[in-house]
Structures are given as C-alpha cells and as structure tokens.
Tab-separated table of C-alpha atoms and ligand atoms in Angstrom:
chain	number	residue	atom	x	y	z
A	1	MET	CA	-14.514	-3.328	10.562
A	2	SER	CA	-14.839	-6.377	8.498
A	3	ASP	CA	-12.986	-9.555	9.769
A	4	ALA	CA	-10.221	-10.542	7.495
A	5	SER	CA	-11.220	-14.301	7.587
A	6	ALA	CA	-14.739	-13.457	6.280
A	7	ALA	CA	-13.051	-11.366	3.008
A	8	ASN	CA	-14.497	-11.757	-0.046
A	9	THR	CA	-12.590	-13.098	-3.248
A	10	ALA	CA	-10.967	-10.596	-5.356
A	11	THR	CA	-12.224	-9.514	-8.832
A	12	ALA	CA	-11.081	-11.437	-11.880
A	13	PRO	CA	-7.539	-10.636	-12.820
A	14	THR	CA	-6.273	-9.316	-16.120
A	15	HIS	CA	-2.904	-10.604	-15.689
A	16	PRO	CA	-1.268	-14.017	-14.425
A	17	GLY	CA	0.244	-12.559	-11.258
A	18	LEU	CA	-1.254	-11.616	-7.962
A	19	PHE	CA	-1.324	-7.825	-6.945
A	20	ILE	CA	-1.482	-7.000	-3.225
A	21	SER	CA	-1.397	-3.826	-1.540
A	22	PHE	CA	-0.925	-2.628	2.128
A	23	GLU	CA	-2.619	0.584	3.245
A	24	GLY	CA	-3.002	2.427	6.639
A	25	ILE	CA	-1.740	5.594	8.325
A	26	ASP	CA	1.727	6.099	9.521
A	27	GLY	CA	3.066	3.720	12.282
A	28	VAL	CA	0.116	0.814	11.951
A	29	GLY	CA	2.937	-1.789	11.166
A	30	LYS	CA	2.616	-2.306	7.525
A	31	THR	CA	6.359	-3.036	6.976
A	32	THR	CA	6.252	-6.030	9.094
A	33	GLN	CA	3.329	-7.543	7.884
A	34	VAL	CA	4.746	-6.782	4.095
A	35	ASN	CA	7.951	-8.779	5.433
A	36	ARG	CA	5.970	-11.819	6.775
A	37	LEU	CA	3.859	-11.977	3.681
A	38	ARG	CA	6.829	-11.978	1.314
A	39	GLU	CA	8.451	-14.746	3.280
A	40	TYR	CA	5.185	-16.683	3.227
A	41	PHE	CA	4.706	-16.691	-0.403
A	42	ARG	CA	8.323	-17.543	-1.076
A	43	GLU	CA	7.871	-20.478	1.226
A	44	LYS	CA	5.137	-21.655	-1.010
A	45	GLY	CA	7.382	-21.416	-3.836
A	46	CYS	CA	5.946	-18.219	-5.321
A	47	SER	CA	8.062	-15.778	-7.114
A	48	VAL	CA	7.546	-12.337	-5.361
A	49	THR	CA	8.317	-8.724	-6.142
A	50	GLU	CA	8.098	-6.477	-2.944
A	51	THR	CA	7.982	-3.011	-3.477
A	52	PHE	CA	6.665	0.430	-2.063
A	53	GLU	CA	5.336	4.021	-2.626
A	54	PRO	CA	6.538	6.655	-2.925
A	55	GLY	CA	9.852	5.921	-4.310
A	56	GLY	CA	9.812	2.260	-5.669
A	57	THR	CA	11.803	3.440	-8.959
A	58	GLN	CA	14.760	5.605	-9.676
A	59	LEU	CA	12.744	8.480	-10.490
A	60	GLY	CA	10.333	7.712	-7.614
A	61	ALA	CA	13.216	7.930	-5.193
A	62	ALA	CA	13.840	11.456	-6.381
A	63	ILE	CA	10.222	12.469	-6.115
A	64	ARG	CA	10.162	10.767	-2.666
A	65	HIS	CA	12.887	12.981	-1.591
A	66	LEU	CA	10.979	16.106	-2.919
A	67	LEU	CA	7.772	14.937	-1.200
A	68	LEU	CA	8.968	13.769	2.257
A	69	SER	CA	12.244	15.643	3.361
A	70	ASN	CA	11.601	18.289	5.791
A	71	ALA	CA	13.420	20.797	4.068
A	72	GLU	CA	11.659	24.227	3.994
A	73	ASP	CA	10.838	23.961	0.457
A	74	SER	CA	9.456	20.647	0.433
A	75	ALA	CA	7.030	21.827	3.157
A	76	GLN	CA	5.846	24.488	0.706
A	77	VAL	CA	4.450	21.764	-1.951
A	78	SER	CA	0.947	23.088	-2.748
A	79	PRO	CA	-1.820	20.379	-2.765
A	80	ARG	CA	-2.234	19.818	-6.564
A	81	ALA	CA	1.338	19.777	-6.943
A	82	GLU	CA	1.671	17.252	-4.336
A	83	ALA	CA	-1.020	14.985	-5.590
A	84	LEU	CA	0.678	15.176	-9.184
A	85	LEU	CA	3.917	14.037	-7.773
A	86	TYR	CA	2.314	11.188	-6.089
A	87	ALA	CA	0.478	10.072	-9.262
A	88	ALA	CA	3.922	10.523	-11.208
A	89	ASP	CA	5.682	8.338	-8.820
A	90	ARG	CA	2.949	5.939	-9.268
A	91	ALA	CA	2.706	5.840	-13.073
A	92	GLU	CA	6.509	5.256	-13.277
A	93	HIS	CA	6.172	2.481	-10.576
A	94	VAL	CA	3.235	0.569	-12.469
A	95	HIS	CA	5.037	1.060	-15.711
A	96	ASP	CA	8.469	0.024	-14.533
A	97	VAL	CA	7.909	-2.461	-11.593
A	98	ILE	CA	4.306	-3.721	-11.136
A	99	ALA	CA	2.868	-4.352	-14.600
A	100	PRO	CA	5.990	-6.218	-15.783
A	101	ALA	CA	6.096	-8.459	-12.521
A	102	LEU	CA	2.546	-9.202	-12.773
A	103	GLU	CA	2.994	-10.017	-16.474
A	104	ARG	CA	5.570	-12.335	-15.685
A	105	GLY	CA	2.935	-14.258	-13.317
A	106	GLN	CA	4.652	-13.003	-9.942
A	107	VAL	CA	2.984	-11.919	-6.766
A	108	VAL	CA	3.511	-8.064	-6.378
A	109	ILE	CA	3.371	-6.742	-2.663
A	110	THR	CA	3.460	-3.183	-2.500
A	111	ASP	CA	3.595	-1.061	0.809
A	112	ARG	CA	1.178	1.806	-0.141
A	113	TYR	CA	-0.619	2.433	-3.521
A	114	LEU	CA	-3.219	4.575	-5.105
A	115	ASP	CA	-5.765	4.347	-1.831
A	116	SER	CA	-2.921	6.386	0.153
A	117	SER	CA	-3.435	9.000	-2.334
A	118	ILE	CA	-6.976	9.192	-2.020
A	119	ALA	CA	-6.892	9.022	1.757
A	120	TYR	CA	-3.986	11.587	2.353
A	121	GLN	CA	-4.448	13.917	-0.526
A	122	ALA	CA	-8.101	13.873	-0.700
A	123	GLY	CA	-9.180	12.775	3.073
A	124	GLY	CA	-6.326	14.770	4.561
A	125	ARG	CA	-5.610	17.730	2.082
A	126	GLU	CA	-9.149	18.610	1.149
A	127	LEU	CA	-8.830	18.048	-2.557
A	128	SER	CA	-11.892	16.038	-3.907
A	129	GLU	CA	-11.798	12.146	-3.913
A	130	SER	CA	-13.082	11.849	-7.406
A	131	GLU	CA	-10.435	14.085	-8.888
A	132	ILE	CA	-7.545	12.330	-7.032
A	133	GLU	CA	-9.034	8.948	-8.029
A	134	GLU	CA	-9.301	9.791	-11.653
A	135	LEU	CA	-5.651	11.039	-11.653
A	136	SER	CA	-4.464	7.847	-10.179
A	137	MET	CA	-6.595	5.656	-12.489
A	138	TRP	CA	-5.244	7.582	-15.472
A	139	ALA	CA	-1.613	7.286	-14.137
A	140	THR	CA	-1.735	3.499	-13.605
A	141	GLY	CA	-4.047	2.669	-16.463
A	142	HIS	CA	-6.504	1.541	-14.134
A	143	MET	CA	-4.472	-1.088	-12.421
A	144	LEU	CA	-6.050	-1.990	-9.155
A	145	PRO	CA	-4.950	-4.475	-6.625
A	146	ASP	CA	-6.661	-7.834	-6.362
A	147	ARG	CA	-6.418	-7.436	-2.561
A	148	THR	CA	-5.673	-4.491	-0.390
A	149	TYR	CA	-4.907	-5.035	3.450
A	150	LEU	CA	-6.007	-1.843	5.375
A	151	LEU	CA	-4.393	-1.816	8.753
A	152	ASP	CA	-6.664	0.222	10.745
A	153	MET	CA	-5.696	2.082	13.898
A	154	ASP	CA	-6.507	5.009	16.081
A	155	PRO	CA	-3.795	7.878	15.114
A	156	ARG	CA	-3.226	8.430	18.787
A	157	VAL	CA	-1.938	4.787	19.148
A	158	SER	CA	-0.067	4.642	15.752
A	159	HIS	CA	1.897	8.064	16.553
A	160	GLU	CA	3.291	6.387	19.716
A	161	ARG	CA	4.808	3.491	17.704
A	162	LEU	CA	6.598	5.718	15.224
A	163	THR	CA	10.498	5.733	15.895
A	164	GLY	CA	12.929	8.243	14.606
A	165	GLU	CA	12.729	11.584	12.909
A	166	PRO	CA	9.260	12.299	11.557
A	167	ASP	CA	8.880	12.948	7.851
A	168	ARG	CA	6.719	15.832	6.635
A	169	LEU	CA	3.416	13.915	6.768
A	170	GLU	CA	4.040	12.118	9.876
A	171	SER	CA	4.550	15.653	11.433
A	172	GLU	CA	0.917	16.660	10.548
A	173	PRO	CA	-1.300	16.830	13.537
A	174	ASP	CA	-3.501	13.905	14.654
A	175	SER	CA	-6.764	15.719	12.967
A	176	PHE	CA	-4.950	15.247	9.563
A	177	GLN	CA	-4.241	11.425	10.508
A	178	ASN	CA	-7.795	11.142	11.596
A	179	ARG	CA	-9.151	12.302	8.415
A	180	THR	CA	-6.728	10.056	6.385
A	181	ARG	CA	-8.082	7.072	8.556
A	182	GLN	CA	-11.356	7.982	7.753
A	183	GLY	CA	-10.779	8.209	4.120
A	184	PHE	CA	-9.208	4.940	4.063
A	185	LEU	CA	-12.171	3.184	5.854
A	186	ALA	CA	-14.497	5.054	3.356
A	187	ARG	CA	-12.455	3.273	0.636
A	188	ALA	CA	-12.703	0.026	2.302
A	189	ALA	CA	-16.624	0.365	2.812
A	190	ALA	CA	-17.006	1.342	-0.957
A	191	ASP	CA	-14.978	-1.888	-2.234
A	192	PRO	CA	-15.389	-4.538	0.347
A	193	ARG	CA	-14.509	-7.231	-2.410
A	194	ARG	CA	-10.964	-5.689	-2.752
A	195	PHE	CA	-10.503	-4.506	0.731
A	196	CYS	CA	-9.652	-6.419	3.956
A	197	VAL	CA	-9.673	-4.280	7.089
A	198	ILE	CA	-7.619	-5.563	10.010
A	199	ASP	CA	-7.638	-4.219	13.542
A	200	ALA	CA	-3.885	-3.065	13.769
A	201	ALA	CA	-4.045	-2.357	17.332
A	202	GLN	CA	-3.877	-6.072	17.918
A	203	ASP	CA	-0.495	-7.619	18.380
A	204	VAL	CA	1.605	-8.547	15.452
A	205	ASP	CA	0.981	-12.294	15.484
A	206	ALA	CA	-2.844	-11.799	15.696
A	207	VAL	CA	-2.726	-9.275	12.682
A	208	TRP	CA	-0.426	-11.742	10.505
A	209	GLU	CA	-2.783	-14.460	11.375
A	210	GLN	CA	-5.587	-12.703	9.896
A	211	ILE	CA	-3.733	-11.611	6.785
A	212	ARG	CA	-2.588	-15.408	6.451
A	213	THR	CA	-5.930	-16.701	6.640
A	214	ASP	CA	-7.213	-14.393	4.131
A	215	VAL	CA	-4.213	-14.980	1.791
A	216	ASP	CA	-4.932	-18.824	1.721
A	217	SER	CA	-8.392	-18.163	0.683
A	218	LEU	CA	-7.252	-15.833	-2.101
A	219	LEU	CA	-4.655	-18.378	-3.286
A	220	GLU	CA	-7.331	-20.929	-3.194
A	221	SER	CA	-9.688	-18.960	-5.372
A	222	ARG	CA	-6.774	-18.024	-7.704
A	223	HIS	CA	-5.475	-21.663	-7.820
A	224	LEU	CA	-2.187	-20.574	-6.934
A	225	GLY	CA	-1.869	-22.386	-3.513
A	226	GLY	CA	1.710	-24.036	-3.090
A	227	ARG	CA	2.179	-23.665	-6.819
A	228	GLU	CA	6.029	-24.165	-7.698
A	229	GLN	CA	7.319	-21.543	-9.962
A	230	SER	CA	10.442	-22.040	-11.947
A	231	SER	CA	11.695	-18.549	-11.368
A	232	THR	CA	13.889	-17.514	-8.714
A	233	PRO	CA	12.267	-15.030	-6.317
A	234	SER	CA	13.314	-11.649	-7.107
A	235	GLU	CA	14.859	-9.282	-4.388
A	236	THR	CA	12.814	-5.876	-3.920
A	237	SER	CA	12.503	-4.906	-7.435
A	238	SER	CA	13.825	-1.527	-7.644
A	239	GLY	CA	16.553	-1.705	-5.282
A	240	ALA	CA	15.471	1.555	-4.225
A	241	GLN	CA	15.881	2.987	-0.500
A	242	ARG	CA	13.145	4.559	1.219
A	243	LYS	CA	15.173	6.922	3.151
B	301	LIG	P1	5.802	5.554	4.022
B	301	LIG	O1	6.821	5.212	3.012
B	301	LIG	O2	4.710	4.526	4.388
B	301	LIG	O3	6.122	6.096	5.364
B	301	LIG	P2	7.715	5.453	6.071
B	301	LIG	O4	8.620	6.446	5.662
B	301	LIG	O5	7.369	5.943	7.498
B	301	LIG	O6	7.719	4.171	5.907
B	301	LIG	O7	4.853	6.674	3.332
B	301	LIG	C1	5.498	7.966	3.449
B	301	LIG	C2	4.482	9.029	3.451
B	301	LIG	O8	3.657	9.433	2.106
B	301	LIG	C3	3.415	8.704	4.342
B	301	LIG	O9	3.087	9.743	5.365
B	301	LIG	C4	2.272	8.820	3.461
B	301	LIG	C5	2.432	9.453	2.302
B	301	LIG	N1	1.692	9.174	0.986
B	301	LIG	C6	0.824	10.184	0.429
B	301	LIG	O10	0.455	11.238	1.196
B	301	LIG	N2	0.298	10.008	-0.738
B	301	LIG	C7	0.421	8.653	-1.445
B	301	LIG	O11	0.023	8.541	-2.615
B	301	LIG	C8	1.632	7.770	-0.933
B	301	LIG	C9	2.051	6.674	-1.567
B	301	LIG	C10	2.143	8.125	0.250
C-alpha cells in the first residue's frame, strides 16, 4: 500500500480545473473525507463542485433508484445491463456536471467515478475489466480524474461501520466486497500517478491528514495553492439526493 504523502504528481490536465475522485468499498468513510476536502478547498478560496455517483444528475437519480433499490425487480438486473446503467449515469454526470465545472476552472470532487465500475462490475460481477473500462472511457470521452483517493479497508471491518438499511450491493456477501477491494487495489497498482491509496482503518483524522498532505502537494504542482477565485463556491452541483 502506498503512502499518501509519497504520492506522485498528476498527469497534465486538459482543462483549467482540478478533478478529484474518492473510491473504495462500502463503509470506508468516503463521505466524511469528501466533506472535509470540500471545506478545505473553500477555505483556500477555491470554487468547488461536490458531486457523486450514481445519481449526480436528474437522469442519474432515476438510474440510481433502478440500480440500488432493494425491490425484487431491481435485484434481477443482469450484469451487462447493470454495467450499461452505471455507464449511462456517468455519461450524463460528465456531460452535465463534471466537464462544465472543470471548464470553469473549478475543483470537482466526486464520491465514486469510473474505478467503481471497474472494481464492482468487473471485479465483483465477473465481467472483464477491459470491456468495462472501454465502456466507461467511451461514456466519459476519456475524462480521468487528476487524483483518485482510494480508501482501502478489509470488508469485514467496513461492514461493521455501515448504518441503516443496506442497499442491494451492500447486501452482497463479503466475498463480493473482497473481489471488489482487490479490483480497486489492482487499479491503483496499475496507475500510481493518479491513485493515492490510504489505509482507511486508521482513525478519521489520520486519514484526513494523509489526504491534506497529498492535496497540498497537488496544489503546489498545479500552482493552485491559495489561489483566490472570483466565483462563489457552488453548492453540490446537481442538487440531487442520494437516497
Ligand atoms: P454509494 O452511493 O457510495 O453508497 P451509499 O449509498 O452507501 O453512499 O454507492 C452506491 C453503490 O453503487 C455502492 O455499493 C457501489 C455501487 N457502484 C457500482 O457498483 N458501480 C459504479 O460504477 C458506481 C459508481 C457505484
């Protein structure tokens, strides 16, 4: 597992913004860290769009409901249809929310992005990684994050942290979550310049400290550190609700 503070700098951006994704299996604490990072950027005067998948657009909210409700019919979604629905959600998300915000020069923070599809639909569901990746790259016009924070944890521990009714994927057995975890780790190993892997079993403050240290070096390398921006920080872009 790589150390956050030793993370590499990101690849050259094709837009004036900064695109950050958070990934990991269910229950690793992504939402808490996304919130901290949003506030951190805002304190620095950066304009931030915070968003999530699935469901970060109006169409996406309908797709999210189809995918994650525990109703009998949604439990029957076939693996290819499931992969296509996540890809459709992502295509709309990039088109309506992510790309416009990056073009405006904003920081975009998304709770899940295409690595989730590769880890869950390929790692977990036994479709091939290359076909899921091709689908997602096509759906997004090859839009990759500048940095991806992978919060990594043993599924037996993360499951204990989940509260509320589990959704359809959270109800999957640990063997599924384990394959998904390995899928994420394999993605990170294949692209260490983009990924920063963090041990999410540490306490929340220790996880945040690693993210903050890495973000500072990322901002330094992008010359964004402390930059005052004229636009008002936006609220969660889509206004969509997760549940
Ligand atoms: P998430 O919104 O992170 O869960 P929560 O409702 O607990 O905040 O994600 C919902 C589920 O969707 C999660 O189990 C992972 C799954 N998922 C995929 O299987 N493929 C994908 O491409 C994405 C984005 C999510």
